[in-house]
Amino acid sequence: MQLTGSQILVECLKEQGVDTIFGYPGGSVLNIYDELYRHQDEIRHILTSHEQGASHAADGYARSTGKVGVCLATSGPGATNLVTGIATAYMDSVPMVAITGNVTVNLLGKDSFQEVDIAGITMPITKHNFIVKDVNKLADTLRRAFKIAQTGRPGPVLVDIAKDVTANKAEYMKEEIPPIERIKDTITEEDINTALAMIKEAKKPMIFVGGGAVISDADQELKEFVYKVDAPVTDTLMGKGAFSGEDPYYTGMLGMHGTKTANLSVTQCDLLITIGARFSDRVTGNAQKFAKNAKILQIDIDPVEINKNVIVSHCIIGDVKEVLKILNDKIEQHDNKEWVNQVMEMKKQFPLKYHPEVLTGPYILEKLYEITGGDAIITTEVGQHQMWSAQYFKYKKPRTFITSGGLGTMGYGLGACIGAKVGNPDKIVVNIAGDGCFRMNMNEIATAARYHIPIIQIVFNNHVLGMVRQWQSLFYGQRYSHTTLNDSVDFVKLAEAMGAKAYRITKKEEAEEIIKEAISLNVPVVLDCQIASDDKVWPMVAPGAAIEEVFTEEDLQAKK
């Protein structure tokens, strides 16, 4: 049947099972929005306060559900406002399709009003992108975009559509979309057997889990593998929840703000089994000294990640879930009790600590974990609050900790929180922010209020840019250059003005009751939590140092 480009677009979205789009209208996408109006009972559109909020919401929706997130913006500044969100999704391998409008075909390349080469701009931060100038190619392009976004290592794909394409007509025929097949043809028997031999030979194995284990939904296979290998587990920021933070074999996060136990165990192990992690510099510290006593076995879907940051002894290329299935079928039960007990003793010796006498970020997170029983989705912005969220809330399941790991995007969490709540309406969804991050995109509280999306926004308000100040304190002679937020912004009044409920917490005794009330209200709530300006994230590894040089506040004081 003959349909307009806008009708074809909506039909293709329905083919893909898209139920929600986050976006902001404008001239180049008016035809698309007119069609969405006709299909509002099938596809929900969330109008965000800013296009960046739309891209982060699509990202949060994708990470929390495993589906493709979709965002939509007009040409020019509308499209460029998506760029930070697209780059965020690219760095963390998030399946997302960003759809932008552009000027009509005859105006392309002429510096027309609100024209920008968004495909050129986003080329380095997308898995692929398309410019559609012919309505006859629109349906196939959209289908390819969704397939590319989900196949193998996921990532964002951009589809830029000229405005006249959305009005022109072409023949459309509905297609049944086959499920995405997992990559397993790269897994060889030889690679599996070599890995099994390495595991058998090891006396002190350590399992290191990254975001790839979350993306592949390999949590059950991972748990079985851990207990068959009989090895302690550490993870990255992106890997949280793939292996339960409540499990006794879990040692905490690895790296710059990882636990002493995890950092020292990786340094002391003789085999590091790395599952879906890319050896980010924030994890490895000094890469030349990383896991210096160990052979490294890396399991990853992307061959580009092998030997990129750290030289490994052996690798298996393929979908993590499929690789672990094969290994679990073949591996014998191992017994590394002596090594496991050694690591467990370290856990007792080096617990995470914070100042218990005053209101702090860690205290609020522990109280939130206690109240929710750990059954919540936590999104974060970027900074100290992000690290505390990784350290003090125990993630039992994958897709429950949603944060910008690779790009470190301040302003990410609130949009992502809205997207996660839309995708998981029955879950408690909480965004943890610092006051610096919250300022960046706090206008999205108005979005949550407009659509009655009952998220909880917790602001750790220390009146400084906390993580940058921490570095200035430790490495820059306490020269606090432009990191003190000494203004009179009142987050409670701002939140109420945007239609949310809001509370201020100034002491520990107030926290539990107010958090419980925020959850019970089932409306958007902002909690302004006043904490000290000089609270720091401990432990820490200095930039350029080996992870075994991890130090705590007590270590620093003893050194002084």
Coordinates of C-alpha atoms in Angstrom, one line a residue:
M1 CA 0.0 0.0 0.0
Q2 CA 1.1 3.6 -0.6
L3 CA 2.0 5.5 2.5
T4 CA 3.7 8.8 3.3
G5 CA 7.2 8.7 4.8
S6 CA 5.8 9.6 8.2
Q7 CA 3.3 6.8 8.0
I8 CA 6.1 4.4 7.0
L9 CA 8.2 5.5 9.9
V10 CA 5.4 4.9 12.4
E11 CA 4.6 1.5 10.9
C12 CA 8.3 0.5 11.1
L13 CA 8.4 1.5 14.8
K14 CA 5.4 -0.7 15.4
E15 CA 7.1 -3.5 13.6
Q16 CA 10.0 -3.2 16.0
G17 CA 7.7 -3.3 19.0
V18 CA 8.5 0.3 20.0
D19 CA 6.0 1.5 22.6
T20 CA 7.7 4.8 23.7
I21 CA 9.5 7.7 22.1
F22 CA 11.2 10.5 23.9
G23 CA 11.5 13.7 21.9
Y24 CA 10.9 17.3 21.1
P25 CA 9.1 18.6 18.0
G26 CA 10.2 21.2 15.4
G27 CA 9.7 22.2 11.8
S28 CA 11.6 19.4 10.1
V29 CA 9.7 16.7 12.0
L30 CA 6.2 18.2 12.0
N31 CA 4.9 15.5 9.6
I32 CA 6.2 12.8 11.9
Y33 CA 4.6 14.4 14.9
D34 CA 1.3 14.7 13.0
E35 CA 1.4 11.0 12.4
L36 CA 2.4 10.2 16.0
Y37 CA -0.7 12.1 17.0
R38 CA -2.8 9.6 15.1
H39 CA -1.1 6.7 16.8
Q40 CA -0.9 8.0 20.3
D41 CA -2.8 5.0 21.6
E42 CA -0.1 2.7 20.3
I43 CA 3.1 4.7 20.7
R44 CA 3.5 6.9 23.8
H45 CA 5.5 10.1 23.2
I46 CA 7.2 11.8 26.2
L47 CA 7.9 15.5 25.5
T48 CA 11.1 16.2 27.5
S49 CA 12.2 19.7 28.5
H50 CA 15.3 19.5 26.3
E51 CA 16.5 17.2 23.6
Q52 CA 19.4 16.1 25.7
G53 CA 16.9 14.9 28.2
A54 CA 15.2 12.9 25.5
S55 CA 18.4 11.2 24.5
H56 CA 19.2 10.3 28.1
A57 CA 15.7 9.1 28.7
A58 CA 15.9 6.8 25.7
D59 CA 19.2 5.5 27.0
G60 CA 17.8 4.8 30.5
Y61 CA 14.8 3.1 29.0
A62 CA 17.1 0.9 26.9
R63 CA 19.5 0.0 29.7
S64 CA 16.8 -0.9 32.2
T65 CA 14.6 -2.9 29.7
G66 CA 17.1 -4.4 27.2
K67 CA 14.9 -3.0 24.4
V68 CA 16.0 -0.3 21.9
G69 CA 15.5 3.2 23.2
V70 CA 14.2 5.7 20.6
C71 CA 14.5 9.5 20.6
L72 CA 13.3 12.1 18.1
A73 CA 14.4 15.6 17.4
T74 CA 14.2 18.3 14.7
S75 CA 17.0 19.6 12.5
G76 CA 19.8 21.9 13.5
P77 CA 20.0 22.6 17.2
G78 CA 17.4 20.0 17.9
A79 CA 19.7 17.4 16.4
T80 CA 22.9 18.7 18.0
N81 CA 21.3 18.7 21.4
L82 CA 21.1 14.9 21.1
V83 CA 24.9 14.6 20.5
T84 CA 25.9 14.3 24.2
G85 CA 23.3 11.6 24.8
I86 CA 24.3 9.7 21.7
A87 CA 28.0 9.8 22.7
T88 CA 27.0 8.6 26.2
A89 CA 25.2 5.6 24.7
Y90 CA 28.1 4.8 22.4
M91 CA 30.6 4.7 25.1
D92 CA 28.5 2.3 27.2
S93 CA 27.2 0.1 24.3
V94 CA 23.5 1.1 24.6
P95 CA 21.1 0.1 21.9
M96 CA 19.4 3.3 20.8
V97 CA 18.0 4.7 17.6
A98 CA 18.1 8.5 17.3
I99 CA 15.8 9.9 14.6
T100 CA 16.3 13.5 13.4
G101 CA 14.6 15.6 10.8
N102 CA 16.5 17.7 8.3
V103 CA 15.7 20.3 5.6
T104 CA 14.2 19.2 2.3
V105 CA 16.6 17.5 -0.1
N106 CA 16.9 20.5 -2.4
L107 CA 18.1 22.6 0.5
L108 CA 20.7 20.2 1.8
G109 CA 24.2 21.5 1.7
K110 CA 23.2 25.2 1.3
D111 CA 23.4 26.4 4.9
S112 CA 19.7 26.5 5.0
F113 CA 17.8 27.5 8.1
Q114 CA 18.3 24.9 10.9
E115 CA 20.4 22.7 8.7
V116 CA 23.3 20.8 10.1
D117 CA 25.3 17.8 8.9
I118 CA 24.2 15.7 11.9
A119 CA 25.4 12.5 10.2
G120 CA 28.9 13.9 9.9
I121 CA 28.9 15.2 13.4
T122 CA 27.8 11.9 14.9
M123 CA 29.9 9.6 12.7
P124 CA 32.6 9.0 15.5
I125 CA 29.9 8.3 18.2
T126 CA 27.5 6.0 16.5
K127 CA 27.7 2.4 15.4
H128 CA 26.3 3.6 12.0
N129 CA 24.3 6.5 10.7
F130 CA 22.1 7.1 7.7
I131 CA 20.8 10.1 5.7
V132 CA 17.5 9.3 4.0
K133 CA 16.8 11.3 0.9
D134 CA 14.5 8.9 -0.9
V135 CA 11.2 7.7 0.7
N136 CA 11.5 4.4 -1.1
K137 CA 14.6 3.6 1.1
L138 CA 13.1 4.7 4.4
A139 CA 11.6 1.4 5.6
D140 CA 14.7 -0.7 4.8
T141 CA 16.9 2.0 6.4
L142 CA 14.9 2.0 9.6
R143 CA 14.9 -1.8 9.8
R144 CA 18.7 -1.8 9.3
A145 CA 19.1 0.8 12.0
F146 CA 17.3 -1.2 14.6
K147 CA 19.1 -4.4 13.7
I148 CA 22.6 -2.7 13.8
A149 CA 21.7 -1.1 17.2
Q150 CA 21.1 -4.6 18.7
T151 CA 23.4 -6.9 16.9
G152 CA 26.7 -8.0 18.5
R153 CA 28.0 -5.2 20.7
P154 CA 25.0 -2.8 20.9
G155 CA 25.2 0.9 20.3
P156 CA 23.4 4.0 19.0
V157 CA 22.4 4.4 15.4
L158 CA 21.3 7.8 13.9
V159 CA 18.7 8.1 11.1
D160 CA 18.5 11.6 9.6
I161 CA 15.5 12.1 7.4
A162 CA 14.9 15.0 4.9
K163 CA 11.6 16.7 5.5
D164 CA 10.2 16.1 2.1
V165 CA 10.8 12.3 2.6
T166 CA 8.3 12.4 5.4
A167 CA 5.7 13.8 3.1
N168 CA 6.4 11.8 -0.1
K169 CA 4.7 8.5 -0.7
A170 CA 6.1 5.0 -1.3
E171 CA 4.9 1.4 -1.3
Y172 CA 5.0 -0.1 2.2
M173 CA 4.7 -3.8 3.1
K174 CA 4.7 -4.9 6.7
E175 CA 7.6 -7.3 7.7
E176 CA 7.9 -9.7 10.6
I177 CA 11.1 -8.8 12.3
P178 CA 13.1 -11.9 13.3
P179 CA 14.8 -12.0 16.7
I180 CA 18.4 -10.9 16.9
E181 CA 20.8 -13.9 16.9
R182 CA 23.5 -14.0 19.5
I183 CA 27.1 -14.2 18.2
K184 CA 28.5 -17.6 18.7
D185 CA 30.1 -18.6 15.4
T186 CA 33.4 -17.0 16.6
I187 CA 33.6 -19.3 19.6
T188 CA 36.1 -22.1 18.8
E189 CA 36.6 -25.4 20.5
E190 CA 40.3 -24.6 20.7
D191 CA 39.7 -21.4 22.5
I192 CA 37.4 -23.0 24.9
N193 CA 39.8 -25.9 25.7
T194 CA 42.7 -23.4 26.2
A195 CA 40.5 -21.4 28.7
L196 CA 39.6 -24.6 30.5
A197 CA 43.3 -25.6 30.8
M198 CA 44.1 -22.1 32.2
I199 CA 41.4 -22.3 34.8
K200 CA 42.4 -25.8 35.8
E201 CA 46.0 -24.7 36.3
A202 CA 45.2 -21.6 38.4
K203 CA 45.5 -21.7 42.2
K204 CA 44.3 -18.1 42.7
P205 CA 41.7 -17.3 40.1
M206 CA 39.8 -14.0 40.1
I207 CA 36.7 -13.2 38.0
F208 CA 36.3 -9.6 36.7
V209 CA 32.9 -8.7 35.4
G210 CA 32.1 -5.8 33.1
G211 CA 29.0 -4.3 31.3
G212 CA 29.1 -7.0 28.6
A213 CA 27.7 -9.5 31.2
V214 CA 24.8 -7.2 31.9
I215 CA 24.1 -6.5 28.2
S216 CA 24.0 -10.3 27.4
D217 CA 21.8 -11.1 30.3
A218 CA 24.3 -13.6 31.5
D219 CA 23.7 -13.3 35.2
Q220 CA 22.5 -16.9 35.7
E221 CA 25.3 -18.4 33.6
L222 CA 27.8 -16.2 35.5
K223 CA 26.7 -17.3 38.9
E224 CA 27.1 -21.0 37.9
F225 CA 30.5 -20.2 36.4
V226 CA 31.7 -18.4 39.6
Y227 CA 30.8 -21.4 41.8
K228 CA 32.3 -24.0 39.4
V229 CA 35.6 -22.1 39.2
D230 CA 35.4 -21.3 42.9
A231 CA 36.7 -17.8 42.5
P232 CA 36.0 -14.4 44.1
V233 CA 34.4 -11.7 41.9
T234 CA 35.0 -8.1 41.3
D235 CA 33.2 -5.8 38.8
T236 CA 33.3 -2.5 36.9
L237 CA 30.8 0.4 37.3
M238 CA 29.0 -1.0 34.2
G239 CA 29.1 -4.6 35.4
K240 CA 27.1 -4.0 38.6
G241 CA 24.3 -6.5 39.2
A242 CA 25.5 -9.1 36.7
F243 CA 26.8 -10.9 39.9
S244 CA 24.9 -10.1 43.1
G245 CA 26.4 -7.6 45.4
E246 CA 25.0 -9.6 48.3
D247 CA 26.9 -12.8 47.4
P248 CA 29.7 -13.7 49.8
Y249 CA 32.1 -14.2 46.8
Y250 CA 31.6 -10.5 45.8
T251 CA 34.6 -8.3 46.7
G252 CA 33.3 -4.9 45.5
M253 CA 34.2 -2.7 42.6
L254 CA 37.7 -2.6 41.0
G255 CA 39.8 0.5 40.2
M256 CA 40.2 4.1 41.1
H257 CA 37.5 4.0 43.8
G258 CA 37.3 0.2 44.1
T259 CA 37.6 -1.6 47.4
K260 CA 41.0 -2.5 48.8
T261 CA 40.0 -6.1 48.7
A262 CA 39.2 -6.1 45.0
N263 CA 42.3 -4.1 44.0
L264 CA 44.7 -6.2 46.1
S265 CA 43.0 -9.5 45.1
V266 CA 43.5 -8.7 41.4
T267 CA 47.1 -7.8 42.0
Q268 CA 47.7 -11.1 43.9
C269 CA 45.7 -13.5 41.7
D270 CA 47.4 -15.8 39.2
L271 CA 44.5 -15.9 36.7
L272 CA 42.2 -13.0 35.9
I273 CA 39.1 -14.1 34.0
T274 CA 37.7 -11.0 32.5
I275 CA 34.1 -11.2 31.3
G276 CA 32.7 -8.4 29.1
A277 CA 35.0 -5.7 30.4
R278 CA 37.2 -3.4 28.3
F279 CA 40.0 -2.5 30.8
S280 CA 39.1 1.2 31.1
D281 CA 41.9 3.4 32.6
R282 CA 39.7 4.0 35.6
V283 CA 39.8 0.3 36.3
T284 CA 43.4 -0.5 35.5
G285 CA 45.2 2.5 36.9
N286 CA 48.8 2.1 35.6
A287 CA 48.1 -0.5 32.9
Q288 CA 51.8 -1.7 32.9
K289 CA 51.3 -2.8 36.5
F290 CA 47.8 -4.1 36.3
A291 CA 47.3 -7.8 37.4
K292 CA 51.1 -8.2 37.2
N293 CA 51.1 -11.6 38.7
A294 CA 48.4 -13.1 36.6
K295 CA 47.6 -14.6 33.3
I296 CA 44.6 -12.8 31.8
L297 CA 41.8 -14.6 30.0
Q298 CA 39.4 -12.2 28.3
I299 CA 35.9 -13.1 27.1
D300 CA 34.3 -10.4 24.9
I301 CA 32.0 -10.0 22.0
D302 CA 34.2 -7.3 20.3
P303 CA 37.6 -8.4 19.0
V304 CA 38.7 -4.7 19.0
E305 CA 38.8 -4.8 22.8
I306 CA 41.4 -7.6 22.8
N307 CA 44.9 -6.3 23.7
K308 CA 43.7 -2.7 23.3
N309 CA 44.5 -1.4 26.8
V310 CA 46.0 -4.5 28.5
I311 CA 47.8 -7.4 26.8
V312 CA 46.0 -10.7 27.6
S313 CA 47.2 -14.3 27.6
H314 CA 44.2 -15.7 25.8
C315 CA 40.7 -14.6 24.6
I316 CA 37.4 -16.0 23.6
I317 CA 35.4 -13.9 21.1
G318 CA 31.6 -14.2 21.3
D319 CA 28.5 -13.4 23.2
V320 CA 29.2 -13.7 27.0
K321 CA 26.1 -15.7 27.7
E322 CA 26.9 -18.2 24.9
V323 CA 30.5 -18.5 26.0
L324 CA 29.6 -19.1 29.6
K325 CA 27.0 -21.7 28.6
I326 CA 29.7 -23.7 26.8
L327 CA 32.3 -23.3 29.6
N328 CA 29.7 -24.4 32.2
D329 CA 28.9 -27.5 30.3
K330 CA 32.6 -28.5 30.0
I331 CA 34.2 -27.2 33.2
E332 CA 34.8 -29.5 36.2
Q333 CA 34.2 -28.4 39.7
H334 CA 37.2 -26.6 41.2
D335 CA 38.2 -26.1 44.8
N336 CA 40.2 -23.0 45.6
K337 CA 39.1 -22.8 49.2
E338 CA 42.5 -21.5 50.5
W339 CA 42.6 -18.6 48.1
V340 CA 38.9 -17.8 48.6
N341 CA 39.3 -17.7 52.4
Q342 CA 42.4 -15.4 52.0
V343 CA 40.2 -13.0 50.0
M344 CA 37.3 -13.2 52.4
E345 CA 39.7 -12.3 55.3
M346 CA 40.7 -9.2 53.3
K347 CA 37.0 -8.3 53.1
K348 CA 36.8 -8.4 56.9
Q349 CA 40.1 -6.4 57.2
F350 CA 39.2 -3.7 54.7
P351 CA 35.5 -2.8 54.9
L352 CA 34.2 0.4 53.3
K353 CA 34.0 3.2 55.9
Y354 CA 32.3 6.6 56.3
H355 CA 31.8 9.1 59.1
P356 CA 28.9 7.7 61.1
E357 CA 28.1 10.7 63.2
V358 CA 26.7 13.0 60.5
L359 CA 24.5 12.9 57.4
T360 CA 26.5 11.6 54.5
G361 CA 25.9 10.2 51.0
P362 CA 26.9 6.7 52.1
Y363 CA 24.4 6.8 55.0
I364 CA 21.5 7.8 52.8
L365 CA 22.4 5.1 50.2
E366 CA 22.6 2.4 53.0
K367 CA 19.2 3.6 54.3
L368 CA 17.7 3.6 50.8
Y369 CA 19.0 0.0 50.3
E370 CA 17.5 -1.1 53.7
I371 CA 14.1 0.5 53.0
T372 CA 13.8 -0.9 49.5
G373 CA 15.4 -4.3 50.2
G374 CA 17.7 -3.6 47.3
D375 CA 14.7 -3.9 44.9
A376 CA 15.0 -0.6 43.1
I377 CA 16.5 0.8 40.0
I378 CA 19.2 3.3 40.8
T379 CA 20.3 5.9 38.2
T380 CA 23.1 8.4 38.8
E381 CA 24.7 11.5 37.6
V382 CA 28.5 11.6 37.6
G383 CA 30.9 12.4 40.5
Q384 CA 31.2 11.5 44.2
H385 CA 27.5 10.5 44.5
Q386 CA 28.0 8.1 41.6
M387 CA 30.9 6.3 43.3
W388 CA 29.1 6.1 46.6
S389 CA 26.1 4.7 44.8
A390 CA 28.3 2.0 43.3
Q391 CA 29.9 1.3 46.7
Y392 CA 27.1 1.4 49.2
F393 CA 23.9 0.1 47.4
K394 CA 24.1 -3.7 46.8
Y395 CA 22.8 -4.5 43.3
K396 CA 21.3 -8.0 43.2
K397 CA 20.2 -8.0 39.6
P398 CA 21.4 -6.7 36.2
R399 CA 19.9 -3.6 34.7
T400 CA 19.3 -2.0 38.2
F401 CA 22.3 0.3 38.2
I402 CA 22.2 2.8 35.4
T403 CA 25.0 5.3 35.1
S404 CA 27.3 7.0 32.5
G405 CA 30.5 5.1 32.9
G406 CA 32.5 5.7 29.7
L407 CA 31.7 9.3 28.9
G408 CA 31.0 10.4 32.5
T409 CA 28.1 12.7 31.5
M410 CA 27.0 15.1 34.2
G411 CA 23.3 15.7 33.7
Y412 CA 22.7 12.2 32.5
G413 CA 20.8 10.6 35.4
L414 CA 17.5 12.5 35.7
G415 CA 16.6 11.8 32.0
A416 CA 17.8 8.2 32.4
C417 CA 15.7 7.9 35.6
I418 CA 12.5 9.0 33.7
G419 CA 13.3 6.6 30.9
A420 CA 13.9 3.7 33.3
K421 CA 10.6 4.4 35.2
V422 CA 8.6 4.6 32.0
G423 CA 10.1 1.2 31.0
N424 CA 9.6 -0.3 34.5
P425 CA 6.5 1.3 35.9
D426 CA 6.2 -1.2 38.8
K427 CA 9.8 -0.5 40.1
I428 CA 11.0 2.1 42.5
V429 CA 13.3 4.2 40.4
V430 CA 15.7 6.7 42.1
N431 CA 18.2 9.1 40.7
I432 CA 21.2 10.0 42.8
A433 CA 22.8 13.4 42.0
G434 CA 25.2 16.0 43.3
D435 CA 24.0 19.6 43.3
G436 CA 26.4 20.4 40.4
C437 CA 25.0 17.7 38.2
F438 CA 21.4 18.4 39.2
R439 CA 21.7 22.0 37.9
M440 CA 22.5 20.8 34.4
N441 CA 19.2 19.1 33.5
M442 CA 17.0 19.7 36.5
N443 CA 14.3 21.0 34.1
E444 CA 13.4 17.4 33.5
I445 CA 11.6 17.4 36.9
A446 CA 8.9 19.4 35.0
T447 CA 8.7 16.4 32.5
A448 CA 8.2 13.9 35.4
A449 CA 5.6 16.2 36.9
R450 CA 3.8 16.8 33.6
Y451 CA 3.4 13.0 32.9
H452 CA 3.0 12.0 36.6
I453 CA 6.1 9.8 36.4
P454 CA 6.8 9.0 40.1
I455 CA 10.5 9.1 40.2
I456 CA 12.6 10.0 43.3
Q457 CA 15.4 12.5 42.8
I458 CA 17.9 12.6 45.7
V459 CA 20.4 15.4 45.6
F460 CA 23.6 15.2 47.7
N461 CA 23.9 18.9 48.2
N462 CA 27.4 19.8 49.4
H463 CA 27.5 23.2 47.7
V464 CA 30.6 22.3 45.7
L465 CA 31.6 20.2 42.6
G466 CA 32.5 17.4 44.9
M467 CA 34.7 15.1 42.9
V468 CA 36.7 17.9 41.3
R469 CA 37.1 19.5 44.8
Q470 CA 38.4 16.1 46.1
W471 CA 41.1 16.2 43.4
Q472 CA 41.9 19.8 44.2
S473 CA 42.2 18.9 47.9
L474 CA 44.5 15.9 47.3
F475 CA 46.5 16.9 44.2
Y476 CA 46.2 20.6 43.7
G477 CA 47.1 22.1 47.0
Q478 CA 43.5 22.9 48.0
R479 CA 43.2 25.6 45.3
Y480 CA 39.5 25.4 44.8
S481 CA 39.3 27.0 41.4
H482 CA 35.6 27.5 40.4
T483 CA 34.3 24.5 42.3
T484 CA 32.4 26.3 45.1
L485 CA 28.7 26.7 44.4
N486 CA 28.1 29.5 46.9
D487 CA 24.8 30.8 45.6
S488 CA 21.3 30.8 47.0
V489 CA 19.6 28.2 44.7
D490 CA 16.8 26.5 46.7
F491 CA 16.2 23.1 45.2
V492 CA 13.1 22.5 47.3
K493 CA 11.4 25.7 46.0
L494 CA 12.5 24.9 42.4
A495 CA 11.1 21.4 42.5
E496 CA 7.8 22.6 43.9
A497 CA 7.7 25.3 41.2
M498 CA 8.0 22.6 38.6
G499 CA 5.2 20.5 40.1
A500 CA 7.0 18.0 42.3
K501 CA 6.9 17.3 46.0
A502 CA 10.2 18.3 47.8
Y503 CA 11.8 17.8 51.2
R504 CA 15.1 19.0 52.7
I505 CA 17.1 16.5 54.9
T506 CA 19.7 18.1 57.1
K507 CA 20.4 15.4 59.7
K508 CA 20.6 11.6 59.9
E509 CA 17.5 11.3 62.1
E510 CA 15.3 12.7 59.3
A511 CA 16.4 10.5 56.5
E512 CA 14.5 7.2 57.0
E513 CA 11.0 8.8 57.5
I514 CA 11.3 11.1 54.6
I515 CA 12.6 8.4 52.2
K516 CA 9.7 6.2 53.2
E517 CA 7.3 9.0 52.6
A518 CA 8.8 9.8 49.2
I519 CA 8.3 6.2 48.1
S520 CA 4.8 6.0 49.4
L521 CA 3.5 9.2 47.7
N522 CA 3.9 7.7 44.2
V523 CA 4.5 11.2 42.7
P524 CA 7.8 12.9 41.6
V525 CA 9.8 13.8 44.7
V526 CA 13.0 15.7 45.2
L527 CA 15.0 15.2 48.3
D528 CA 17.6 18.0 49.0
C529 CA 20.2 16.3 51.3
Q530 CA 22.6 18.7 52.9
I531 CA 26.0 17.1 53.3
A532 CA 29.5 18.4 54.1
S533 CA 31.6 20.0 51.4
D534 CA 34.7 18.0 52.1
D535 CA 33.3 14.5 52.3
K536 CA 35.4 12.3 50.1
V537 CA 35.1 9.0 48.2
W538 CA 37.3 6.4 49.8
P539 CA 39.3 4.3 48.9
M540 CA 41.2 6.0 46.1
V541 CA 44.0 5.3 43.6
A542 CA 46.0 8.3 42.6
P543 CA 46.0 9.0 38.8
G544 CA 48.9 7.1 37.2
A545 CA 49.4 4.8 40.2
A546 CA 49.0 1.0 40.3
I547 CA 45.7 -0.2 41.7
E548 CA 47.6 -2.0 44.5
E549 CA 48.6 1.5 45.8
V550 CA 44.9 2.1 46.8
F551 CA 44.7 4.2 50.0
T552 CA 42.0 5.2 52.5
E553 CA 41.5 8.3 54.6
E554 CA 43.3 6.5 57.5
D555 CA 46.2 5.6 55.2
L556 CA 46.5 9.2 54.2
Q557 CA 46.4 10.5 57.8
A558 CA 49.0 7.9 58.8
K559 CA 51.3 9.0 56.0
K560 CA 51.0 12.6 57.1

